[in-house]
Amino acid sequence: MSLLNILRYPDVRLHKIAKPVTVFDTRLKKLIADMAETMYEAPGVGLAASQVDVHEQLVVIDTSDTGTDLRVFINPEILWASEEKQIYDEGCLSVPGVYDGVERPARIKVRALDADGKPFEVDADGLLAVCIQHEMDHLMGKVFVEYLSPLKRNRIKAKMLKEERELKRDKQYATR
């Protein structure tokens, strides 16, 4: 297994729409393992393949406190969403250090495929429902900050670009 590079907002590659997974092979299983390792190391509770510049409909999620309940969702689709909404403070591995409230359906029913291509359905609420919807947004090329006001979004974008410049500068000094 190996750690993958997580794209940072506002990288344009985060806005690519992911294609359905059609081949369930050792490459896919390695990608799932690498994504899980990357998510746990970050640390995070969810990671979409789009965030590691693989534009396939694949999501890994673990909302447990122990990091022992890895869930894999391939080609996920929401079958039902409640009319009841909830606002949840969301964060994102592609937008490190930023958290803000996003309103989403409180409960959902999702159909997806597992790592072997077998279909399954999940009824989700709470953090799991939020996480699934958040990661599915990534597969559609959407980052959670796009739910925020233009003012907040622009501030976050400026902050991320500044941090990226500082990171590049620090790397240059380190190599001298």
mmCIF file with all atom_site columns, C-alpha atoms in Angstrom:
data_model
loop_
_atom_site.group_PDB
_atom_site.id
_atom_site.type_symbol
_atom_site.label_atom_id
_atom_site.label_alt_id
_atom_site.label_comp_id
_atom_site.label_asym_id
_atom_site.label_entity_id
_atom_site.label_seq_id
_atom_site.pdbx_PDB_ins_code
_atom_site.Cartn_x
_atom_site.Cartn_y
_atom_site.Cartn_z
_atom_site.occupancy
_atom_site.B_iso_or_equiv
_atom_site.pdbx_formal_charge
_atom_site.auth_seq_id
_atom_site.auth_comp_id
_atom_site.auth_asym_id
_atom_site.auth_atom_id
_atom_site.pdbx_PDB_model_num
ATOM 1   C CA . MET A 1 1   ? 0.000   0.000  0.000   1.00 0.00 ? 1   MET A CA 1
ATOM 2   C CA . SER A 1 2   ? 1.070   3.572  -0.512  1.00 0.00 ? 2   SER A CA 1
ATOM 3   C CA . LEU A 1 3   ? -0.119  7.035  0.350   1.00 0.00 ? 3   LEU A CA 1
ATOM 4   C CA . LEU A 1 4   ? -1.708  9.008  -2.466  1.00 0.00 ? 4   LEU A CA 1
ATOM 5   C CA . ASN A 1 5   ? -1.478  12.742 -3.094  1.00 0.00 ? 5   ASN A CA 1
ATOM 6   C CA . ILE A 1 6   ? -4.723  14.515 -2.185  1.00 0.00 ? 6   ILE A CA 1
ATOM 7   C CA . LEU A 1 7   ? -5.662  17.352 -4.532  1.00 0.00 ? 7   LEU A CA 1
ATOM 8   C CA . ARG A 1 8   ? -6.248  20.667 -2.790  1.00 0.00 ? 8   ARG A CA 1
ATOM 9   C CA . TYR A 1 9   ? -9.007  23.131 -3.547  1.00 0.00 ? 9   TYR A CA 1
ATOM 10  C CA . PRO A 1 10  ? -9.126  25.100 -5.886  1.00 0.00 ? 10  PRO A CA 1
ATOM 11  C CA . ASP A 1 11  ? -7.322  22.574 -8.125  1.00 0.00 ? 11  ASP A CA 1
ATOM 12  C CA . VAL A 1 12  ? -9.385  22.345 -11.333 1.00 0.00 ? 12  VAL A CA 1
ATOM 13  C CA . ARG A 1 13  ? -9.074  18.545 -11.358 1.00 0.00 ? 13  ARG A CA 1
ATOM 14  C CA . LEU A 1 14  ? -11.474 18.451 -8.390  1.00 0.00 ? 14  LEU A CA 1
ATOM 15  C CA . HIS A 1 15  ? -14.195 19.573 -10.801 1.00 0.00 ? 15  HIS A CA 1
ATOM 16  C CA . LYS A 1 16  ? -13.874 16.610 -13.179 1.00 0.00 ? 16  LYS A CA 1
ATOM 17  C CA . ILE A 1 17  ? -16.865 14.284 -13.280 1.00 0.00 ? 17  ILE A CA 1
ATOM 18  C CA . ALA A 1 18  ? -15.969 10.690 -12.424 1.00 0.00 ? 18  ALA A CA 1
ATOM 19  C CA . LYS A 1 19  ? -16.772 7.813  -14.750 1.00 0.00 ? 19  LYS A CA 1
ATOM 20  C CA . PRO A 1 20  ? -18.441 4.591  -13.578 1.00 0.00 ? 20  PRO A CA 1
ATOM 21  C CA . VAL A 1 21  ? -16.179 1.716  -12.569 1.00 0.00 ? 21  VAL A CA 1
ATOM 22  C CA . THR A 1 22  ? -16.570 -1.180 -15.008 1.00 0.00 ? 22  THR A CA 1
ATOM 23  C CA . VAL A 1 23  ? -13.587 -3.411 -14.200 1.00 0.00 ? 23  VAL A CA 1
ATOM 24  C CA . PHE A 1 24  ? -13.247 -5.089 -10.800 1.00 0.00 ? 24  PHE A CA 1
ATOM 25  C CA . ASP A 1 25  ? -9.654  -6.284 -10.724 1.00 0.00 ? 25  ASP A CA 1
ATOM 26  C CA . THR A 1 26  ? -6.456  -6.172 -8.661  1.00 0.00 ? 26  THR A CA 1
ATOM 27  C CA . ARG A 1 27  ? -5.791  -2.568 -9.772  1.00 0.00 ? 27  ARG A CA 1
ATOM 28  C CA . LEU A 1 28  ? -9.124  -1.506 -8.253  1.00 0.00 ? 28  LEU A CA 1
ATOM 29  C CA . LYS A 1 29  ? -8.443  -3.411 -5.028  1.00 0.00 ? 29  LYS A CA 1
ATOM 30  C CA . LYS A 1 30  ? -5.008  -1.754 -4.749  1.00 0.00 ? 30  LYS A CA 1
ATOM 31  C CA . LEU A 1 31  ? -6.573  1.657  -5.354  1.00 0.00 ? 31  LEU A CA 1
ATOM 32  C CA . ILE A 1 32  ? -9.140  0.970  -2.600  1.00 0.00 ? 32  ILE A CA 1
ATOM 33  C CA . ALA A 1 33  ? -6.375  -0.075 -0.181  1.00 0.00 ? 33  ALA A CA 1
ATOM 34  C CA . ASP A 1 34  ? -4.247  2.967  -1.058  1.00 0.00 ? 34  ASP A CA 1
ATOM 35  C CA . MET A 1 35  ? -7.223  5.309  -0.696  1.00 0.00 ? 35  MET A CA 1
ATOM 36  C CA . ALA A 1 36  ? -8.102  3.816  2.690   1.00 0.00 ? 36  ALA A CA 1
ATOM 37  C CA . GLU A 1 37  ? -4.518  4.182  3.905   1.00 0.00 ? 37  GLU A CA 1
ATOM 38  C CA . THR A 1 38  ? -4.443  7.777  2.642   1.00 0.00 ? 38  THR A CA 1
ATOM 39  C CA . MET A 1 39  ? -7.769  8.601  4.324   1.00 0.00 ? 39  MET A CA 1
ATOM 40  C CA . TYR A 1 40  ? -6.732  7.124  7.675   1.00 0.00 ? 40  TYR A CA 1
ATOM 41  C CA . GLU A 1 41  ? -3.313  8.818  7.567   1.00 0.00 ? 41  GLU A CA 1
ATOM 42  C CA . ALA A 1 42  ? -4.771  12.254 6.709   1.00 0.00 ? 42  ALA A CA 1
ATOM 43  C CA . PRO A 1 43  ? -6.828  11.684 9.031   1.00 0.00 ? 43  PRO A CA 1
ATOM 44  C CA . GLY A 1 44  ? -10.323 11.758 7.558   1.00 0.00 ? 44  GLY A CA 1
ATOM 45  C CA . VAL A 1 45  ? -13.610 9.859  7.500   1.00 0.00 ? 45  VAL A CA 1
ATOM 46  C CA . GLY A 1 46  ? -14.107 9.760  3.739   1.00 0.00 ? 46  GLY A CA 1
ATOM 47  C CA . LEU A 1 47  ? -12.204 10.026 0.480   1.00 0.00 ? 47  LEU A CA 1
ATOM 48  C CA . ALA A 1 48  ? -13.407 10.017 -3.121  1.00 0.00 ? 48  ALA A CA 1
ATOM 49  C CA . ALA A 1 49  ? -11.173 8.779  -5.930  1.00 0.00 ? 49  ALA A CA 1
ATOM 50  C CA . SER A 1 50  ? -11.554 12.193 -7.583  1.00 0.00 ? 50  SER A CA 1
ATOM 51  C CA . GLN A 1 51  ? -9.623  13.705 -4.672  1.00 0.00 ? 51  GLN A CA 1
ATOM 52  C CA . VAL A 1 52  ? -6.581  11.597 -5.565  1.00 0.00 ? 52  VAL A CA 1
ATOM 53  C CA . ASP A 1 53  ? -6.879  12.445 -9.280  1.00 0.00 ? 53  ASP A CA 1
ATOM 54  C CA . VAL A 1 54  ? -8.513  9.132  -10.248 1.00 0.00 ? 54  VAL A CA 1
ATOM 55  C CA . HIS A 1 55  ? -11.790 10.083 -11.867 1.00 0.00 ? 55  HIS A CA 1
ATOM 56  C CA . GLU A 1 56  ? -13.738 6.899  -11.230 1.00 0.00 ? 56  GLU A CA 1
ATOM 57  C CA . GLN A 1 57  ? -16.872 6.520  -9.100  1.00 0.00 ? 57  GLN A CA 1
ATOM 58  C CA . LEU A 1 58  ? -15.220 5.120  -5.995  1.00 0.00 ? 58  LEU A CA 1
ATOM 59  C CA . VAL A 1 59  ? -15.546 6.274  -2.386  1.00 0.00 ? 59  VAL A CA 1
ATOM 60  C CA . VAL A 1 60  ? -14.066 4.943  0.854   1.00 0.00 ? 60  VAL A CA 1
ATOM 61  C CA . ILE A 1 61  ? -15.651 5.896  4.188   1.00 0.00 ? 61  ILE A CA 1
ATOM 62  C CA . ASP A 1 62  ? -15.081 5.044  7.838   1.00 0.00 ? 62  ASP A CA 1
ATOM 63  C CA . THR A 1 63  ? -17.146 7.032  10.321  1.00 0.00 ? 63  THR A CA 1
ATOM 64  C CA . SER A 1 64  ? -16.311 4.778  13.284  1.00 0.00 ? 64  SER A CA 1
ATOM 65  C CA . ASP A 1 65  ? -14.360 6.109  16.251  1.00 0.00 ? 65  ASP A CA 1
ATOM 66  C CA . THR A 1 66  ? -11.965 3.179  16.003  1.00 0.00 ? 66  THR A CA 1
ATOM 67  C CA . GLY A 1 67  ? -11.127 3.285  12.293  1.00 0.00 ? 67  GLY A CA 1
ATOM 68  C CA . THR A 1 68  ? -12.235 -0.326 11.897  1.00 0.00 ? 68  THR A CA 1
ATOM 69  C CA . ASP A 1 69  ? -15.376 0.001  9.756   1.00 0.00 ? 69  ASP A CA 1
ATOM 70  C CA . LEU A 1 70  ? -14.140 0.709  6.230   1.00 0.00 ? 70  LEU A CA 1
ATOM 71  C CA . ARG A 1 71  ? -16.977 0.967  3.724   1.00 0.00 ? 71  ARG A CA 1
ATOM 72  C CA . VAL A 1 72  ? -16.458 0.979  -0.037  1.00 0.00 ? 72  VAL A CA 1
ATOM 73  C CA . PHE A 1 73  ? -19.035 2.512  -2.378  1.00 0.00 ? 73  PHE A CA 1
ATOM 74  C CA . ILE A 1 74  ? -18.529 1.984  -6.109  1.00 0.00 ? 74  ILE A CA 1
ATOM 75  C CA . ASN A 1 75  ? -20.853 3.685  -8.614  1.00 0.00 ? 75  ASN A CA 1
ATOM 76  C CA . PRO A 1 76  ? -23.055 4.951  -5.750  1.00 0.00 ? 76  PRO A CA 1
ATOM 77  C CA . GLU A 1 77  ? -26.480 6.398  -6.404  1.00 0.00 ? 77  GLU A CA 1
ATOM 78  C CA . ILE A 1 78  ? -28.971 7.945  -4.029  1.00 0.00 ? 78  ILE A CA 1
ATOM 79  C CA . LEU A 1 79  ? -32.292 6.126  -4.301  1.00 0.00 ? 79  LEU A CA 1
ATOM 80  C CA . TRP A 1 80  ? -34.128 8.271  -1.767  1.00 0.00 ? 80  TRP A CA 1
ATOM 81  C CA . ALA A 1 81  ? -33.464 11.364 0.325   1.00 0.00 ? 81  ALA A CA 1
ATOM 82  C CA . SER A 1 82  ? -35.595 12.650 3.178   1.00 0.00 ? 82  SER A CA 1
ATOM 83  C CA . GLU A 1 83  ? -37.335 15.986 2.945   1.00 0.00 ? 83  GLU A CA 1
ATOM 84  C CA . GLU A 1 84  ? -36.017 16.667 6.439   1.00 0.00 ? 84  GLU A CA 1
ATOM 85  C CA . LYS A 1 85  ? -32.710 18.532 6.258   1.00 0.00 ? 85  LYS A CA 1
ATOM 86  C CA . GLN A 1 86  ? -29.848 18.897 8.688   1.00 0.00 ? 86  GLN A CA 1
ATOM 87  C CA . ILE A 1 87  ? -26.946 21.313 8.870   1.00 0.00 ? 87  ILE A CA 1
ATOM 88  C CA . TYR A 1 88  ? -23.655 19.632 9.629   1.00 0.00 ? 88  TYR A CA 1
ATOM 89  C CA . ASP A 1 89  ? -20.235 21.237 10.022  1.00 0.00 ? 89  ASP A CA 1
ATOM 90  C CA . GLU A 1 90  ? -18.290 19.666 7.174   1.00 0.00 ? 90  GLU A CA 1
ATOM 91  C CA . GLY A 1 91  ? -14.592 19.541 6.531   1.00 0.00 ? 91  GLY A CA 1
ATOM 92  C CA . CYS A 1 92  ? -12.691 18.083 3.596   1.00 0.00 ? 92  CYS A CA 1
ATOM 93  C CA . LEU A 1 93  ? -9.262  16.583 3.046   1.00 0.00 ? 93  LEU A CA 1
ATOM 94  C CA . SER A 1 94  ? -9.034  18.720 -0.122  1.00 0.00 ? 94  SER A CA 1
ATOM 95  C CA . VAL A 1 95  ? -9.749  21.879 1.901   1.00 0.00 ? 95  VAL A CA 1
ATOM 96  C CA . PRO A 1 96  ? -7.667  21.254 5.038   1.00 0.00 ? 96  PRO A CA 1
ATOM 97  C CA . GLY A 1 97  ? -8.452  23.270 8.143   1.00 0.00 ? 97  GLY A CA 1
ATOM 98  C CA . VAL A 1 98  ? -11.766 24.620 6.828   1.00 0.00 ? 98  VAL A CA 1
ATOM 99  C CA . TYR A 1 99  ? -15.105 23.652 8.384   1.00 0.00 ? 99  TYR A CA 1
ATOM 100 C CA . ASP A 1 100 ? -18.516 25.130 7.725   1.00 0.00 ? 100 ASP A CA 1
ATOM 101 C CA . GLY A 1 101 ? -22.174 24.232 7.927   1.00 0.00 ? 101 GLY A CA 1
ATOM 102 C CA . VAL A 1 102 ? -23.785 22.589 4.908   1.00 0.00 ? 102 VAL A CA 1
ATOM 103 C CA . GLU A 1 103 ? -27.468 21.686 4.714   1.00 0.00 ? 103 GLU A CA 1
ATOM 104 C CA . ARG A 1 104 ? -28.245 18.231 3.311   1.00 0.00 ? 104 ARG A CA 1
ATOM 105 C CA . PRO A 1 105 ? -31.013 15.630 3.557   1.00 0.00 ? 105 PRO A CA 1
ATOM 106 C CA . ALA A 1 106 ? -30.952 14.084 7.045   1.00 0.00 ? 106 ALA A CA 1
ATOM 107 C CA . ARG A 1 107 ? -31.502 10.521 5.796   1.00 0.00 ? 107 ARG A CA 1
ATOM 108 C CA . ILE A 1 108 ? -30.723 8.780  2.511   1.00 0.00 ? 108 ILE A CA 1
ATOM 109 C CA . LYS A 1 109 ? -30.916 5.361  0.881   1.00 0.00 ? 109 LYS A CA 1
ATOM 110 C CA . VAL A 1 110 ? -27.957 4.520  -1.352  1.00 0.00 ? 110 VAL A CA 1
ATOM 111 C CA . ARG A 1 111 ? -27.288 1.720  -3.810  1.00 0.00 ? 111 ARG A CA 1
ATOM 112 C CA . ALA A 1 112 ? -23.697 0.906  -4.738  1.00 0.00 ? 112 ALA A CA 1
ATOM 113 C CA . LEU A 1 113 ? -21.339 -1.918 -5.610  1.00 0.00 ? 113 LEU A CA 1
ATOM 114 C CA . ASP A 1 114 ? -18.730 -3.375 -3.281  1.00 0.00 ? 114 ASP A CA 1
ATOM 115 C CA . ALA A 1 115 ? -15.094 -4.087 -4.177  1.00 0.00 ? 115 ALA A CA 1
ATOM 116 C CA . ASP A 1 116 ? -16.136 -7.346 -5.871  1.00 0.00 ? 116 ASP A CA 1
ATOM 117 C CA . GLY A 1 117 ? -18.881 -5.690 -7.924  1.00 0.00 ? 117 GLY A CA 1
ATOM 118 C CA . LYS A 1 118 ? -21.737 -7.027 -5.780  1.00 0.00 ? 118 LYS A CA 1
ATOM 119 C CA . PRO A 1 119 ? -24.668 -4.614 -5.352  1.00 0.00 ? 119 PRO A CA 1
ATOM 120 C CA . PHE A 1 120 ? -25.845 -3.512 -1.910  1.00 0.00 ? 120 PHE A CA 1
ATOM 121 C CA . GLU A 1 121 ? -28.085 -0.852 -0.386  1.00 0.00 ? 121 GLU A CA 1
ATOM 122 C CA . VAL A 1 122 ? -27.589 1.238  2.741   1.00 0.00 ? 122 VAL A CA 1
ATOM 123 C CA . ASP A 1 123 ? -29.990 3.383  4.744   1.00 0.00 ? 123 ASP A CA 1
ATOM 124 C CA . ALA A 1 124 ? -27.930 6.146  6.313   1.00 0.00 ? 124 ALA A CA 1
ATOM 125 C CA . ASP A 1 125 ? -28.440 9.034  8.690   1.00 0.00 ? 125 ASP A CA 1
ATOM 126 C CA . GLY A 1 126 ? -26.208 11.265 10.807  1.00 0.00 ? 126 GLY A CA 1
ATOM 127 C CA . LEU A 1 127 ? -22.523 11.451 9.959   1.00 0.00 ? 127 LEU A CA 1
ATOM 128 C CA . LEU A 1 128 ? -22.680 8.518  7.526   1.00 0.00 ? 128 LEU A CA 1
ATOM 129 C CA . ALA A 1 129 ? -25.428 10.216 5.465   1.00 0.00 ? 129 ALA A CA 1
ATOM 130 C CA . VAL A 1 130 ? -23.463 13.472 5.413   1.00 0.00 ? 130 VAL A CA 1
ATOM 131 C CA . CYS A 1 131 ? -20.239 11.708 4.467   1.00 0.00 ? 131 CYS A CA 1
ATOM 132 C CA . ILE A 1 132 ? -21.812 9.702  1.639   1.00 0.00 ? 132 ILE A CA 1
ATOM 133 C CA . GLN A 1 133 ? -23.423 12.832 0.151   1.00 0.00 ? 133 GLN A CA 1
ATOM 134 C CA . HIS A 1 134 ? -20.194 14.841 0.556   1.00 0.00 ? 134 HIS A CA 1
ATOM 135 C CA . GLU A 1 135 ? -18.078 12.177 -1.176  1.00 0.00 ? 135 GLU A CA 1
ATOM 136 C CA . MET A 1 136 ? -20.666 11.659 -3.926  1.00 0.00 ? 136 MET A CA 1
ATOM 137 C CA . ASP A 1 137 ? -20.461 15.402 -4.601  1.00 0.00 ? 137 ASP A CA 1
ATOM 138 C CA . HIS A 1 138 ? -16.735 14.910 -5.309  1.00 0.00 ? 138 HIS A CA 1
ATOM 139 C CA . LEU A 1 139 ? -17.622 12.299 -7.929  1.00 0.00 ? 139 LEU A CA 1
ATOM 140 C CA . MET A 1 140 ? -19.795 14.939 -9.607  1.00 0.00 ? 140 MET A CA 1
ATOM 141 C CA . GLY A 1 141 ? -16.969 17.498 -9.510  1.00 0.00 ? 141 GLY A CA 1
ATOM 142 C CA . LYS A 1 142 ? -18.338 19.485 -6.583  1.00 0.00 ? 142 LYS A CA 1
ATOM 143 C CA . VAL A 1 143 ? -16.478 20.554 -3.434  1.00 0.00 ? 143 VAL A CA 1
ATOM 144 C CA . PHE A 1 144 ? -18.425 21.359 -0.249  1.00 0.00 ? 144 PHE A CA 1
ATOM 145 C CA . VAL A 1 145 ? -17.317 25.023 -0.270  1.00 0.00 ? 145 VAL A CA 1
ATOM 146 C CA . GLU A 1 146 ? -19.550 25.496 -3.326  1.00 0.00 ? 146 GLU A CA 1
ATOM 147 C CA . TYR A 1 147 ? -22.531 25.312 -0.933  1.00 0.00 ? 147 TYR A CA 1
ATOM 148 C CA . LEU A 1 148 ? -21.205 28.365 0.913   1.00 0.00 ? 148 LEU A CA 1
ATOM 149 C CA . SER A 1 149 ? -21.721 32.018 0.062   1.00 0.00 ? 149 SER A CA 1
ATOM 150 C CA . PRO A 1 150 ? -19.515 33.510 -2.678  1.00 0.00 ? 150 PRO A CA 1
ATOM 151 C CA . LEU A 1 151 ? -17.787 35.652 -0.037  1.00 0.00 ? 151 LEU A CA 1
ATOM 152 C CA . LYS A 1 152 ? -16.853 32.642 2.121   1.00 0.00 ? 152 LYS A CA 1
ATOM 153 C CA . ARG A 1 153 ? -15.852 30.618 -0.939  1.00 0.00 ? 153 ARG A CA 1
ATOM 154 C CA . ASN A 1 154 ? -13.547 33.393 -2.193  1.00 0.00 ? 154 ASN A CA 1
ATOM 155 C CA . ARG A 1 155 ? -11.928 33.754 1.230   1.00 0.00 ? 155 ARG A CA 1
ATOM 156 C CA . ILE A 1 156 ? -11.319 30.003 1.398   1.00 0.00 ? 156 ILE A CA 1
ATOM 157 C CA . LYS A 1 157 ? -9.899  29.977 -2.128  1.00 0.00 ? 157 LYS A CA 1
ATOM 158 C CA . ALA A 1 158 ? -7.519  32.843 -1.270  1.00 0.00 ? 158 ALA A CA 1
ATOM 159 C CA . LYS A 1 159 ? -6.448  31.051 1.928   1.00 0.00 ? 159 LYS A CA 1
ATOM 160 C CA . MET A 1 160 ? -5.780  27.783 0.076   1.00 0.00 ? 160 MET A CA 1
ATOM 161 C CA . LEU A 1 161 ? -3.773  29.530 -2.665  1.00 0.00 ? 161 LEU A CA 1
ATOM 162 C CA . LYS A 1 162 ? -1.710  31.405 -0.053  1.00 0.00 ? 162 LYS A CA 1
ATOM 163 C CA . GLU A 1 163 ? -0.978  28.165 1.821   1.00 0.00 ? 163 GLU A CA 1
ATOM 164 C CA . GLU A 1 164 ? 0.048   26.496 -1.438  1.00 0.00 ? 164 GLU A CA 1
ATOM 165 C CA . ARG A 1 165 ? 2.458   29.343 -2.254  1.00 0.00 ? 165 ARG A CA 1
ATOM 166 C CA . GLU A 1 166 ? 3.966   29.141 1.233   1.00 0.00 ? 166 GLU A CA 1
ATOM 167 C CA . LEU A 1 167 ? 4.312   25.367 0.958   1.00 0.00 ? 167 LEU A CA 1
ATOM 168 C CA . LYS A 1 168 ? 6.138   25.691 -2.383  1.00 0.00 ? 168 LYS A CA 1
ATOM 169 C CA . ARG A 1 169 ? 8.393   28.398 -0.944  1.00 0.00 ? 169 ARG A CA 1
ATOM 170 C CA . ASP A 1 170 ? 9.225   26.249 2.085   1.00 0.00 ? 170 ASP A CA 1
ATOM 171 C CA . LYS A 1 171 ? 10.052  23.285 -0.175  1.00 0.00 ? 171 LYS A CA 1
ATOM 172 C CA . GLN A 1 172 ? 12.397  25.498 -2.228  1.00 0.00 ? 172 GLN A CA 1
ATOM 173 C CA . TYR A 1 173 ? 14.241  26.608 0.918   1.00 0.00 ? 173 TYR A CA 1
ATOM 174 C CA . ALA A 1 174 ? 14.476  23.024 2.118   1.00 0.00 ? 174 ALA A CA 1
ATOM 175 C CA . THR A 1 175 ? 16.190  21.892 -1.092  1.00 0.00 ? 175 THR A CA 1
ATOM 176 C CA . ARG A 1 176 ? 18.864  24.599 -0.994  1.00 0.00 ? 176 ARG A CA 1
#
